[in-house]
PDB file of C-alpha atoms in Angstrom:
ATOM      1  CA  MET J1232      -0.405  -0.054   0.184  1.00  0.00           C
ATOM      2  CA  THR J1233       1.440   3.403  -0.613  1.00  0.00           C
ATOM      3  CA  ILE J1234       0.359   6.848   0.342  1.00  0.00           C
ATOM      4  CA  PRO J1235       1.200   9.694  -1.963  1.00  0.00           C
ATOM      5  CA  VAL J1236       2.412  12.901  -0.771  1.00  0.00           C
ATOM      6  CA  LEU J1237       1.502  16.182  -1.478  1.00  0.00           C
ATOM      7  CA  LEU J1238       3.953  18.822  -0.742  1.00  0.00           C
ATOM      8  CA  VAL J1239       3.434  22.334  -0.336  1.00  0.00           C
ATOM      9  CA  ALA J1240       5.975  25.208  -1.055  1.00  0.00           C
ATOM     10  CA  GLY J1241       5.869  28.967  -1.438  1.00  0.00           C
ATOM     11  CA  ALA J1242       7.010  32.216   0.354  1.00  0.00           C
ATOM     12  CA  LEU J1243       6.445  32.684   3.780  1.00  0.00           C
ATOM     13  CA  GLY J1244       2.055  34.377   3.876  1.00  0.00           C
ATOM     14  CA  ALA J1245       1.836  33.496   0.724  1.00  0.00           C
ATOM     15  CA  GLY J1246      -1.321  31.360   1.614  1.00  0.00           C
ATOM     16  CA  LYS J1247      -0.099  27.629   2.334  1.00  0.00           C
ATOM     17  CA  THR J1248      -1.128  27.361   5.696  1.00  0.00           C
ATOM     18  CA  THR J1249      -4.946  28.395   3.983  1.00  0.00           C
ATOM     19  CA  LEU J1250      -4.400  25.685   1.361  1.00  0.00           C
ATOM     20  CA  VAL J1251      -3.859  23.120   4.016  1.00  0.00           C
ATOM     21  CA  ASN J1252      -7.184  24.572   6.106  1.00  0.00           C
ATOM     22  CA  HIS J1253      -9.140  23.872   2.862  1.00  0.00           C
ATOM     23  CA  LEU J1254      -8.076  20.942   1.995  1.00  0.00           C
ATOM     24  CA  LEU J1255      -8.329  19.451   5.550  1.00  0.00           C
ATOM     25  CA  ARG J1256     -11.670  20.222   5.802  1.00  0.00           C
ATOM     26  CA  ASN J1257     -12.579  19.373   1.691  1.00  0.00           C
ATOM     27  CA  PRO J1258     -11.037  16.151   1.812  1.00  0.00           C
ATOM     28  CA  ASP J1259     -13.500  14.490  -0.273  1.00  0.00           C
ATOM     29  CA  GLY J1260     -13.420  10.844   1.585  1.00  0.00           C
ATOM     30  CA  ARG J1261      -9.854  10.802   1.748  1.00  0.00           C
ATOM     31  CA  ARG J1262      -8.127  10.096   5.454  1.00  0.00           C
ATOM     32  CA  ILE J1263      -5.248  12.659   5.113  1.00  0.00           C
ATOM     33  CA  ALA J1264      -2.495  13.866   6.952  1.00  0.00           C
ATOM     34  CA  ALA J1265      -0.652  16.765   7.646  1.00  0.00           C
ATOM     35  CA  ILE J1266       2.929  17.447   8.143  1.00  0.00           C
ATOM     36  CA  VAL J1267       3.502  21.088   9.257  1.00  0.00           C
ATOM     37  CA  ASN J1268       5.818  23.399  10.785  1.00  0.00           C
ATOM     38  CA  ASP J1269       4.422  25.552  13.194  1.00  0.00           C
ATOM     39  CA  PHE J1270       1.081  23.333  14.466  1.00  0.00           C
ATOM     40  CA  GLY J1271      -0.412  26.332  15.991  1.00  0.00           C
ATOM     41  CA  ALA J1272      -0.576  27.917  12.163  1.00  0.00           C
ATOM     42  CA  ILE J1273      -3.850  25.878  11.592  1.00  0.00           C
ATOM     43  CA  ASP J1274      -6.594  27.222  12.900  1.00  0.00           C
ATOM     44  CA  VAL J1275      -8.967  24.376  12.322  1.00  0.00           C
ATOM     45  CA  ASP J1276     -11.457  22.962  15.424  1.00  0.00           C
ATOM     46  CA  ALA J1277      -9.960  19.237  16.421  1.00  0.00           C
ATOM     47  CA  THR J1278     -13.400  17.752  15.601  1.00  0.00           C
ATOM     48  CA  LEU J1279     -13.808  19.051  12.829  1.00  0.00           C
ATOM     49  CA  LEU J1280     -10.540  17.606  11.352  1.00  0.00           C
ATOM     50  CA  ALA J1281     -11.243  14.343  13.144  1.00  0.00           C
ATOM     51  CA  PRO J1282     -13.550  12.557  10.236  1.00  0.00           C
ATOM     52  CA  SER J1283     -10.943  14.237   6.994  1.00  0.00           C
ATOM     53  CA  ALA J1284      -8.105  14.050   8.681  1.00  0.00           C
ATOM     54  CA  ASP J1285      -5.391  11.082   9.477  1.00  0.00           C
ATOM     55  CA  GLY J1286      -3.875  13.862  12.227  1.00  0.00           C
ATOM     56  CA  ILE J1287      -1.408  16.894  12.119  1.00  0.00           C
ATOM     57  CA  VAL J1288       1.958  16.286  13.142  1.00  0.00           C
ATOM     58  CA  SER J1289       4.003  19.233  13.661  1.00  0.00           C
ATOM     59  CA  LEU J1290       7.697  19.928  12.917  1.00  0.00           C
ATOM     60  CA  LYS J1291       8.717  22.343  15.309  1.00  0.00           C
ATOM     61  CA  ASN J1292      12.389  22.232  15.035  1.00  0.00           C
ATOM     62  CA  GLY J1293      12.273  25.012  11.941  1.00  0.00           C
ATOM     63  CA  CYS J1294      12.915  24.710   8.627  1.00  0.00           C
ATOM     64  CA  ILE J1295      12.214  20.844   7.375  1.00  0.00           C
ATOM     65  CA  CYS J1296      14.523  20.763   4.605  1.00  0.00           C
ATOM     66  CA  CYS J1297      16.998  20.730   7.147  1.00  0.00           C
ATOM     67  CA  SER J1298      15.357  17.181   8.951  1.00  0.00           C
ATOM     68  CA  LEU J1299      14.886  15.200   5.819  1.00  0.00           C
ATOM     69  CA  GLU J1300      17.452  12.184   7.502  1.00  0.00           C
ATOM     70  CA  GLY J1301      15.487  12.887  11.013  1.00  0.00           C
ATOM     71  CA  ASP J1302      11.594  14.284  11.953  1.00  0.00           C
ATOM     72  CA  LEU J1303      10.467  13.983   8.758  1.00  0.00           C
ATOM     73  CA  LEU J1304      11.455  10.371   7.744  1.00  0.00           C
ATOM     74  CA  ARG J1305      10.915   8.803  10.548  1.00  0.00           C
ATOM     75  CA  THR J1306       7.189  10.852  10.754  1.00  0.00           C
ATOM     76  CA  LEU J1307       6.428   9.552   7.721  1.00  0.00           C
ATOM     77  CA  VAL J1308       7.092   5.696   8.232  1.00  0.00           C
ATOM     78  CA  THR J1309       5.068   6.157  11.574  1.00  0.00           C
ATOM     79  CA  LEU J1310       2.153   7.781   9.655  1.00  0.00           C
ATOM     80  CA  THR J1311       2.828   4.676   6.820  1.00  0.00           C
ATOM     81  CA  ARG J1312       2.156   2.417  10.277  1.00  0.00           C
ATOM     82  CA  ARG J1313      -1.072   4.149  11.157  1.00  0.00           C
ATOM     83  CA  ARG J1314      -4.397   1.847  11.881  1.00  0.00           C
ATOM     84  CA  PRO J1315      -6.356   2.818   9.417  1.00  0.00           C
ATOM     85  CA  CYS J1316      -3.883   4.614   7.071  1.00  0.00           C
ATOM     86  CA  PRO J1317      -4.219   7.886   5.729  1.00  0.00           C
ATOM     87  CA  ASP J1318      -5.294   7.749   2.231  1.00  0.00           C
ATOM     88  CA  ALA J1319      -2.844  11.110   1.123  1.00  0.00           C
ATOM     89  CA  ILE J1320       0.114  12.929   3.347  1.00  0.00           C
ATOM     90  CA  ILE J1321       0.323  16.660   2.892  1.00  0.00           C
ATOM     91  CA  ILE J1322       3.799  18.519   4.009  1.00  0.00           C
ATOM     92  CA  GLU J1323       3.909  22.322   4.173  1.00  0.00           C
ATOM     93  CA  THR J1324       6.978  23.494   3.702  1.00  0.00           C
ATOM     94  CA  SER J1325       8.346  26.793   5.377  1.00  0.00           C
ATOM     95  CA  GLY J1326       8.011  29.569   3.616  1.00  0.00           C
ATOM     96  CA  ALA J1327      11.876  29.456   4.372  1.00  0.00           C
ATOM     97  CA  SER J1328      13.084  26.104   2.907  1.00  0.00           C
ATOM     98  CA  ASP J1329      13.602  24.972  -1.074  1.00  0.00           C
ATOM     99  CA  PRO J1330      11.626  22.255  -1.981  1.00  0.00           C
ATOM    100  CA  ALA J1331      13.540  20.662  -4.123  1.00  0.00           C
ATOM    101  CA  ALA J1332      16.000  18.605  -1.465  1.00  0.00           C
ATOM    102  CA  ILE J1333      12.398  17.447  -0.147  1.00  0.00           C
ATOM    103  CA  ALA J1334      11.112  16.294  -3.305  1.00  0.00           C
ATOM    104  CA  SER J1335      14.372  14.307  -3.883  1.00  0.00           C
ATOM    105  CA  ALA J1336      14.240  12.545  -0.520  1.00  0.00           C
ATOM    106  CA  LEU J1337      10.675  12.118  -1.372  1.00  0.00           C
ATOM    107  CA  LEU J1338      11.866  10.319  -4.673  1.00  0.00           C
ATOM    108  CA  ASP J1339      14.329   8.071  -3.559  1.00  0.00           C
ATOM    109  CA  PRO J1340      13.362   4.529  -4.903  1.00  0.00           C
ATOM    110  CA  VAL J1341      13.347   3.633  -1.021  1.00  0.00           C
ATOM    111  CA  VAL J1342      11.246   5.952   0.212  1.00  0.00           C
ATOM    112  CA  PHE J1343       9.062   6.118  -2.897  1.00  0.00           C
ATOM    113  CA  VAL J1344       7.605   2.090  -2.531  1.00  0.00           C
ATOM    114  CA  ALA J1345       5.704   3.335   0.685  1.00  0.00           C
ATOM    115  CA  THR J1346       5.255   7.504   0.203  1.00  0.00           C
ATOM    116  CA  PRO J1347       5.871   8.408  -3.594  1.00  0.00           C
ATOM    117  CA  LEU J1348       5.716  12.142  -3.952  1.00  0.00           C
ATOM    118  CA  ASP J1349       2.299  12.881  -5.966  1.00  0.00           C
ATOM    119  CA  THR J1350       2.072  16.681  -6.842  1.00  0.00           C
ATOM    120  CA  VAL J1351       4.526  19.391  -5.811  1.00  0.00           C
ATOM    121  CA  VAL J1352       2.628  22.828  -5.688  1.00  0.00           C
ATOM    122  CA  CYS J1353       4.308  26.422  -5.234  1.00  0.00           C
ATOM    123  CA  VAL J1354       1.413  29.080  -3.980  1.00  0.00           C
ATOM    124  CA  VAL J1355       2.520  32.257  -5.109  1.00  0.00           C
ATOM    125  CA  ASP J1356       0.590  35.592  -3.195  1.00  0.00           C
ATOM    126  CA  ALA J1357      -0.752  38.332  -6.291  1.00  0.00           C
ATOM    127  CA  ARG J1358      -0.908  40.212  -3.580  1.00  0.00           C
ATOM    128  CA  GLN J1359       2.665  40.087  -2.447  1.00  0.00           C
ATOM    129  CA  ILE J1360       3.646  40.355  -6.219  1.00  0.00           C
ATOM    130  CA  ALA J1361       1.771  43.214  -6.858  1.00  0.00           C
ATOM    131  CA  ASP J1362       3.396  44.694  -4.143  1.00  0.00           C
ATOM    132  CA  ARG J1363       6.908  43.154  -3.523  1.00  0.00           C
ATOM    133  CA  PRO J1364       7.786  43.253  -7.959  1.00  0.00           C
ATOM    134  CA  ALA J1365      11.327  42.510  -6.830  1.00  0.00           C
ATOM    135  CA  LEU J1366       9.647  39.181  -4.986  1.00  0.00           C
ATOM    136  CA  LEU J1367       9.801  37.583  -8.753  1.00  0.00           C
ATOM    137  CA  ASP J1368      14.089  37.458  -9.142  1.00  0.00           C
ATOM    138  CA  ASP J1369      13.933  36.280  -5.466  1.00  0.00           C
ATOM    139  CA  PRO J1370      16.690  33.198  -5.633  1.00  0.00           C
ATOM    140  CA  LEU J1371      14.837  31.125  -3.113  1.00  0.00           C
ATOM    141  CA  TRP J1372      11.398  32.084  -4.655  1.00  0.00           C
ATOM    142  CA  ARG J1373      12.175  30.897  -8.314  1.00  0.00           C
ATOM    143  CA  SER J1374      13.633  27.664  -6.623  1.00  0.00           C
ATOM    144  CA  GLN J1375      10.348  26.926  -4.885  1.00  0.00           C
ATOM    145  CA  LEU J1376       8.586  27.918  -8.423  1.00  0.00           C
ATOM    146  CA  ARG J1377      10.987  25.773  -9.757  1.00  0.00           C
ATOM    147  CA  ALA J1378      10.223  22.706  -8.142  1.00  0.00           C
ATOM    148  CA  ALA J1379       6.952  22.737  -9.045  1.00  0.00           C
ATOM    149  CA  ASP J1380       4.182  20.778 -10.879  1.00  0.00           C
ATOM    150  CA  PHE J1381       1.819  23.371 -10.386  1.00  0.00           C
ATOM    151  CA  VAL J1382       0.844  26.810  -9.155  1.00  0.00           C
ATOM    152  CA  ILE J1383      -1.190  27.935  -7.091  1.00  0.00           C
ATOM    153  CA  VAL J1384      -2.170  32.208  -7.500  1.00  0.00           C
ATOM    154  CA  THR J1385      -3.569  33.334  -4.167  1.00  0.00           C
ATOM    155  CA  LYS J1386      -5.593  36.018  -3.070  1.00  0.00           C
ATOM    156  CA  ALA J1387      -6.796  37.182  -6.448  1.00  0.00           C
ATOM    157  CA  ASP J1388      -9.831  38.604  -5.196  1.00  0.00           C
ATOM    158  CA  LEU J1389      -7.178  41.326  -3.294  1.00  0.00           C
ATOM    159  CA  VAL J1390      -5.654  42.264  -6.800  1.00  0.00           C
ATOM    160  CA  ALA J1391      -6.737  44.355  -9.653  1.00  0.00           C
ATOM    161  CA  PRO J1392      -7.710  42.269 -12.756  1.00  0.00           C
ATOM    162  CA  ALA J1393      -4.194  43.770 -14.449  1.00  0.00           C
ATOM    163  CA  GLU J1394      -2.660  42.454 -11.324  1.00  0.00           C
ATOM    164  CA  LEU J1395      -3.337  39.826 -11.618  1.00  0.00           C
ATOM    165  CA  GLU J1396      -2.331  39.166 -14.974  1.00  0.00           C
ATOM    166  CA  ASP J1397       0.830  40.871 -14.182  1.00  0.00           C
ATOM    167  CA  ALA J1398       1.121  37.723 -11.569  1.00  0.00           C
ATOM    168  CA  LYS J1399       0.127  35.095 -14.016  1.00  0.00           C
ATOM    169  CA  ALA J1400       3.084  36.852 -16.348  1.00  0.00           C
ATOM    170  CA  GLY J1401       5.318  36.923 -14.082  1.00  0.00           C
ATOM    171  CA  VAL J1402       5.454  33.045 -13.431  1.00  0.00           C
ATOM    172  CA  ALA J1403       5.909  32.022 -16.971  1.00  0.00           C
ATOM    173  CA  ALA J1404       8.158  34.593 -17.650  1.00  0.00           C
ATOM    174  CA  ARG J1405      10.459  33.128 -15.311  1.00  0.00           C
ATOM    175  CA  HIS J1406       9.178  29.359 -15.136  1.00  0.00           C
ATOM    176  CA  ALA J1407       7.300  28.537 -18.544  1.00  0.00           C
ATOM    177  CA  GLY J1408       5.407  25.758 -18.869  1.00  0.00           C
ATOM    178  CA  LYS J1409       4.332  25.846 -15.472  1.00  0.00           C
ATOM    179  CA  ARG J1410       0.287  25.366 -15.034  1.00  0.00           C
ATOM    180  CA  THR J1411      -1.351  28.168 -13.437  1.00  0.00           C
ATOM    181  CA  PHE J1412      -4.493  27.667 -11.646  1.00  0.00           C
ATOM    182  CA  TYR J1413      -6.030  31.397  -9.255  1.00  0.00           C
ATOM    183  CA  ALA J1414      -7.694  29.911  -5.486  1.00  0.00           C
ATOM    184  CA  ILE J1415      -9.973  32.675  -3.130  1.00  0.00           C
ATOM    185  CA  ASP J1416      -9.924  31.062   0.192  1.00  0.00           C
ATOM    186  CA  GLY J1417      -7.600  28.048  -0.381  1.00  0.00           C
ATOM    187  CA  ALA J1418     -10.445  26.654  -3.043  1.00  0.00           C
ATOM    188  CA  VAL J1419      -8.272  24.926  -5.521  1.00  0.00           C
ATOM    189  CA  PRO J1420      -9.315  21.939  -7.949  1.00  0.00           C
ATOM    190  CA  SER J1421      -8.913  18.247  -6.333  1.00  0.00           C
ATOM    191  CA  PRO J1422      -8.791  16.232  -9.269  1.00  0.00           C
ATOM    192  CA  VAL J1423      -5.163  18.424  -9.892  1.00  0.00           C
ATOM    193  CA  LEU J1424      -3.970  17.707  -6.337  1.00  0.00           C
ATOM    194  CA  PHE J1425      -4.103  14.351  -5.391  1.00  0.00           C
ATOM    195  CA  SER J1426      -4.793  10.493  -7.128  1.00  0.00           C
ATOM    196  CA  GLN J1427      -8.089  10.619  -7.564  1.00  0.00           C
ATOM    197  CA  GLY J1428     -10.610   8.882  -5.008  1.00  0.00           C
ATOM    198  CA  HIS J1429      -8.336   7.318  -2.309  1.00  0.00           C
ATOM    199  CA  HIS J1430      -4.842   6.462  -2.291  1.00  0.00           C
ATOM    200  CA  ALA J1431      -3.731   4.244  -4.941  1.00  0.00           C
ATOM    201  CA  ALA J1432      -7.758   4.769  -6.759  1.00  0.00           C
ATOM    202  CA  ALA J1433      -6.549   4.980 -10.370  1.00  0.00           C
ATOM    203  CA  VAL J1434      -4.374   1.863  -9.962  1.00  0.00           C
ATOM    204  CA  ARG J1435      -6.828  -0.221  -8.402  1.00  0.00           C
ATOM    205  CA  PRO J1436      -8.233  -3.190 -10.499  1.00  0.00           C
ATOM    206  CA  SER J1437     -11.210  -1.486 -12.189  1.00  0.00           C
ATOM    207  CA  LEU J1438      -9.089   1.051 -13.027  1.00  0.00           C
ATOM    208  CA  ARG J1439     -12.641   2.868 -13.344  1.00  0.00           C
ATOM    209  CA  ALA J1440     -13.272   6.752 -15.057  1.00  0.00           C
ATOM    210  CA  ILE J1441     -13.206   9.788 -13.180  1.00  0.00           C
ATOM    211  CA  GLU J1442     -15.712  12.032 -12.751  1.00  0.00           C
ATOM    212  CA  ALA J1443     -15.537  14.847 -14.950  1.00  0.00           C
ATOM    213  CA  THR J1444     -16.265  18.606 -13.071  1.00  0.00           C
ATOM    214  CA  GLU J1445     -16.917  21.615 -14.880  1.00  0.00           C
ATOM    215  CA  ARG J1446     -13.523  23.075 -15.048  1.00  0.00           C
ATOM    216  CA  PHE J1447     -11.713  18.928 -16.018  1.00  0.00           C
ATOM    217  CA  GLU J1448     -12.518  15.660 -17.856  1.00  0.00           C
ATOM    218  CA  THR J1449     -11.279  13.267 -18.332  1.00  0.00           C
ATOM    219  CA  MET J1450     -10.840   9.982 -20.612  1.00  0.00           C
ATOM    220  CA  SER J1451      -9.126   6.154 -20.207  1.00  0.00           C
ATOM    221  CA  TRP J1452      -7.092   3.847 -22.177  1.00  0.00           C
ATOM    222  CA  THR J1453      -6.281   0.316 -22.321  1.00  0.00           C
ATOM    223  CA  ALA J1454      -4.419  -1.962 -24.290  1.00  0.00           C
ATOM    224  CA  SER J1455      -3.432  -6.499 -23.989  1.00  0.00           C
ATOM    225  CA  THR J1456      -0.144  -5.988 -25.978  1.00  0.00           C
ATOM    226  CA  PRO J1457       3.069  -5.196 -24.034  1.00  0.00           C
ATOM    227  CA  LEU J1458       3.945  -1.582 -25.445  1.00  0.00           C
ATOM    228  CA  SER J1459       7.701  -0.035 -27.039  1.00  0.00           C
ATOM    229  CA  LEU J1460       8.978   1.832 -24.581  1.00  0.00           C
ATOM    230  CA  PRO J1461      11.181   4.288 -26.551  1.00  0.00           C
ATOM    231  CA  ARG J1462       7.676   4.327 -28.858  1.00  0.00           C
ATOM    232  CA  PHE J1463       6.170   5.333 -25.510  1.00  0.00           C
ATOM    233  CA  GLN J1464       7.933   8.096 -24.117  1.00  0.00           C
ATOM    234  CA  ARG J1465       7.755   9.507 -27.106  1.00  0.00           C
ATOM    235  CA  ALA J1466       3.757   9.600 -26.958  1.00  0.00           C
ATOM    236  CA  VAL J1467       3.987  10.872 -22.935  1.00  0.00           C
ATOM    237  CA  GLY J1468       6.593  13.263 -24.757  1.00  0.00           C
ATOM    238  CA  GLN J1469       3.865  15.020 -27.374  1.00  0.00           C
ATOM    239  CA  LEU J1470       1.426  14.918 -24.783  1.00  0.00           C
ATOM    240  CA  SER J1471       2.919  15.850 -21.659  1.00  0.00           C
ATOM    241  CA  SER J1472       2.454  20.005 -22.415  1.00  0.00           C
ATOM    242  CA  VAL J1473      -1.656  19.194 -22.966  1.00  0.00           C
ATOM    243  CA  LEU J1474      -2.619  16.246 -19.957  1.00  0.00           C
ATOM    244  CA  LEU J1475      -2.813  17.950 -15.976  1.00  0.00           C
ATOM    245  CA  ARG J1476      -2.314  14.231 -14.828  1.00  0.00           C
ATOM    246  CA  GLY J1477      -2.031  10.800 -15.740  1.00  0.00           C
ATOM    247  CA  LYS J1478      -1.789   7.410 -13.810  1.00  0.00           C
ATOM    248  CA  GLY J1479      -1.694   3.461 -14.146  1.00  0.00           C
ATOM    249  CA  PHE J1480      -0.369   0.036 -15.398  1.00  0.00           C
ATOM    250  CA  VAL J1481       1.719   0.073 -18.256  1.00  0.00           C
ATOM    251  CA  THR J1482       3.713  -3.355 -18.969  1.00  0.00           C
ATOM    252  CA  PHE J1483       6.726  -3.096 -21.924  1.00  0.00           C
ATOM    253  CA  ASP J1484       7.559  -5.268 -24.289  1.00  0.00           C
ATOM    254  CA  HIS J1485      11.454  -5.807 -22.712  1.00  0.00           C
ATOM    255  CA  GLN J1486       9.591  -7.250 -19.454  1.00  0.00           C
ATOM    256  CA  PRO J1487       6.618  -8.902 -19.675  1.00  0.00           C
ATOM    257  CA  ASP J1488       5.555  -9.929 -16.915  1.00  0.00           C
ATOM    258  CA  GLN J1489       6.622  -6.824 -14.593  1.00  0.00           C
ATOM    259  CA  PRO J1490       3.309  -3.698 -14.750  1.00  0.00           C
ATOM    260  CA  VAL J1491       4.817  -0.824 -14.061  1.00  0.00           C
ATOM    261  CA  VAL J1492       3.177   2.513 -11.794  1.00  0.00           C
ATOM    262  CA  PHE J1493       3.025   4.697 -14.787  1.00  0.00           C
ATOM    263  CA  GLN J1494       2.218   8.651 -13.064  1.00  0.00           C
ATOM    264  CA  LEU J1495       2.459  12.014 -14.564  1.00  0.00           C
ATOM    265  CA  VAL J1496       1.973  14.741 -12.786  1.00  0.00           C
ATOM    266  CA  GLY J1497       2.390  18.564 -15.140  1.00  0.00           C
ATOM    267  CA  THR J1498       5.034  17.654 -16.928  1.00  0.00           C
ATOM    268  CA  ARG J1499       6.812  15.316 -14.469  1.00  0.00           C
ATOM    269  CA  VAL J1500       6.803  11.545 -15.167  1.00  0.00           C
ATOM    270  CA  THR J1501       7.605   8.556 -12.978  1.00  0.00           C
ATOM    271  CA  ILE J1502       7.553   5.249 -13.910  1.00  0.00           C
ATOM    272  CA  SER J1503       7.538   2.352 -10.271  1.00  0.00           C
ATOM    273  CA  PRO J1504       7.483  -1.039  -9.786  1.00  0.00           C
ATOM    274  CA  GLY J1505       4.165  -1.805  -8.797  1.00  0.00           C
ATOM    275  CA  VAL J1506       1.994  -5.110  -8.145  1.00  0.00           C
ATOM    276  CA  ASP J1507      -1.055  -5.378 -10.601  1.00  0.00           C
ATOM    277  CA  THR J1508      -4.313  -7.102  -9.685  1.00  0.00           C
ATOM    278  CA  ALA J1509      -6.027  -6.733 -12.176  1.00  0.00           C
ATOM    279  CA  GLY J1510      -6.186 -10.802 -12.919  1.00  0.00           C
ATOM    280  CA  ASP J1511      -7.296 -10.850 -16.782  1.00  0.00           C
ATOM    281  CA  GLY J1512      -7.411  -7.159 -17.349  1.00  0.00           C
ATOM    282  CA  PRO J1513      -5.909  -5.283 -20.004  1.00  0.00           C
ATOM    283  CA  MET J1514      -2.077  -5.098 -19.056  1.00  0.00           C
ATOM    284  CA  ASN J1515      -2.069  -1.415 -20.089  1.00  0.00           C
ATOM    285  CA  ARG J1516      -4.666   0.697 -18.143  1.00  0.00           C
ATOM    286  CA  LEU J1517      -4.401   4.517 -18.022  1.00  0.00           C
ATOM    287  CA  VAL J1518      -6.476   7.420 -16.974  1.00  0.00           C
ATOM    288  CA  LEU J1519      -5.798  11.068 -18.088  1.00  0.00           C
ATOM    289  CA  ILE J1520      -6.701  14.274 -17.355  1.00  0.00           C
ATOM    290  CA  ALA J1521      -6.653  17.852 -18.665  1.00  0.00           C
ATOM    291  CA  GLU J1522      -8.800  21.004 -19.098  1.00  0.00           C
ATOM    292  CA  ILE J1523     -12.047  20.992 -20.518  1.00  0.00           C
ATOM    293  CA  GLY J1524     -11.795  21.857 -24.076  1.00  0.00           C
ATOM    294  CA  ARG J1525      -7.722  20.244 -24.124  1.00  0.00           C
ATOM    295  CA  LEU J1526      -8.240  17.049 -24.685  1.00  0.00           C
ATOM    296  CA  ASP J1527      -7.991  15.895 -28.327  1.00  0.00           C
ATOM    297  CA  ARG J1528      -9.767  12.644 -27.668  1.00  0.00           C
ATOM    298  CA  GLY J1529      -8.710  10.780 -31.129  1.00  0.00           C
ATOM    299  CA  LYS J1530      -5.349  12.297 -30.549  1.00  0.00           C
ATOM    300  CA  VAL J1531      -3.827  10.996 -27.613  1.00  0.00           C
ATOM    301  CA  THR J1532      -6.219   7.291 -28.730  1.00  0.00           C
ATOM    302  CA  THR J1533      -4.028   7.504 -32.281  1.00  0.00           C
ATOM    303  CA  LEU J1534      -0.390   8.416 -29.608  1.00  0.00           C
ATOM    304  CA  LEU J1535      -1.132   5.253 -27.623  1.00  0.00           C
ATOM    305  CA  ASP J1536      -2.464   2.799 -29.651  1.00  0.00           C
ATOM    306  CA  ALA J1537       1.131   3.538 -31.582  1.00  0.00           C
ATOM    307  CA  ALA J1538       3.153   2.906 -28.637  1.00  0.00           C
ATOM    308  CA  VAL J1539       1.781  -1.300 -28.731  1.00  0.00           C
ATOM    309  CA  MET J1540       3.605  -3.490 -30.446  1.00  0.00           C
ATOM    310  CA  ALA J1541       1.389  -5.479 -31.785  1.00  0.00           C
ATOM    311  CA  PRO J1542      -1.213  -3.164 -33.235  1.00  0.00           C
ATOM    312  CA  ALA J1543      -3.078  -6.185 -35.389  1.00  0.00           C
ATOM    313  CA  ASN J1544      -3.494  -7.771 -32.053  1.00  0.00           C
ATOM    314  CA  ALA J1545      -4.281  -5.421 -29.604  1.00  0.00           C
ATOM    315  CA  ALA J1546      -7.748  -4.859 -28.083  1.00  0.00           C
ATOM    316  CA  VAL J1547      -7.795  -0.958 -27.515  1.00  0.00           C
ATOM    317  CA  ALA J1548     -10.353  -0.031 -25.902  1.00  0.00           C
ATOM    318  CA  ILE J1549     -11.213   4.455 -25.016  1.00  0.00           C
ATOM    319  CA  LYS J1550     -14.392   5.684 -22.533  1.00  0.00           C
TER     320      LYS J1550
END
């Protein structure tokens, strides 16, 4: 069993805690554990958290990137041993932290087996940027932004439309290609931040399609013949600019008896060992999410079908 990790980074005062509070109050059926630097900053009634959060762990020794070999990793191990296990873990970094070191530790193969890094978001305060344009060139801020899969621009209601566009343009100018979402009071689209359903839901045997919201659409793709790794890499390379998320099982022709878990978040792709319990189901099963209007289902199908080693014998389905 794996517990996906959401890493929340951003400058001091950008709204990270507000985002975490929103996710804890709106868990969408998940048991969520949160690791934060200062428990006192989480202004949430414990009774309200009880049905949704699996607990809040406070790391009070300052910047958690300084504790990767100590408190943070020990805390992750403790959370994985809880019964019932949390469905997701949120790590809120200090505004003084560079999340790159934390992300690197979470991508370590040993750590990834139990608590894989699922998504990294950088929270950007539109009001801060409007008041302090020099922040856009701050080395730490740019490092936080560089590590992110997605950018959440907060306090969109506190700036003029032109200032909001300036904030988005400032992000794009420094790190082009970062998908950006606006948020008021921490309200963000959970389909982007978490793997759908509970932990590893998208790689359960049924691999059921994710319900689309008014902002997102989803599709699934299956094939019963192993894939060519180079062709699959080319397909993913062409699709990564369109997709927000992708997850599922794939099997390659050079290791037909070893299915692996495929995950795409933003432009970051990981392939890791996995145990496929689908029985006689298709050996390749993917669920893909994009913003409405950007998902060309015909193109997606064509690109992925081209990665199948023996198209004539492949049972390819889309829904």
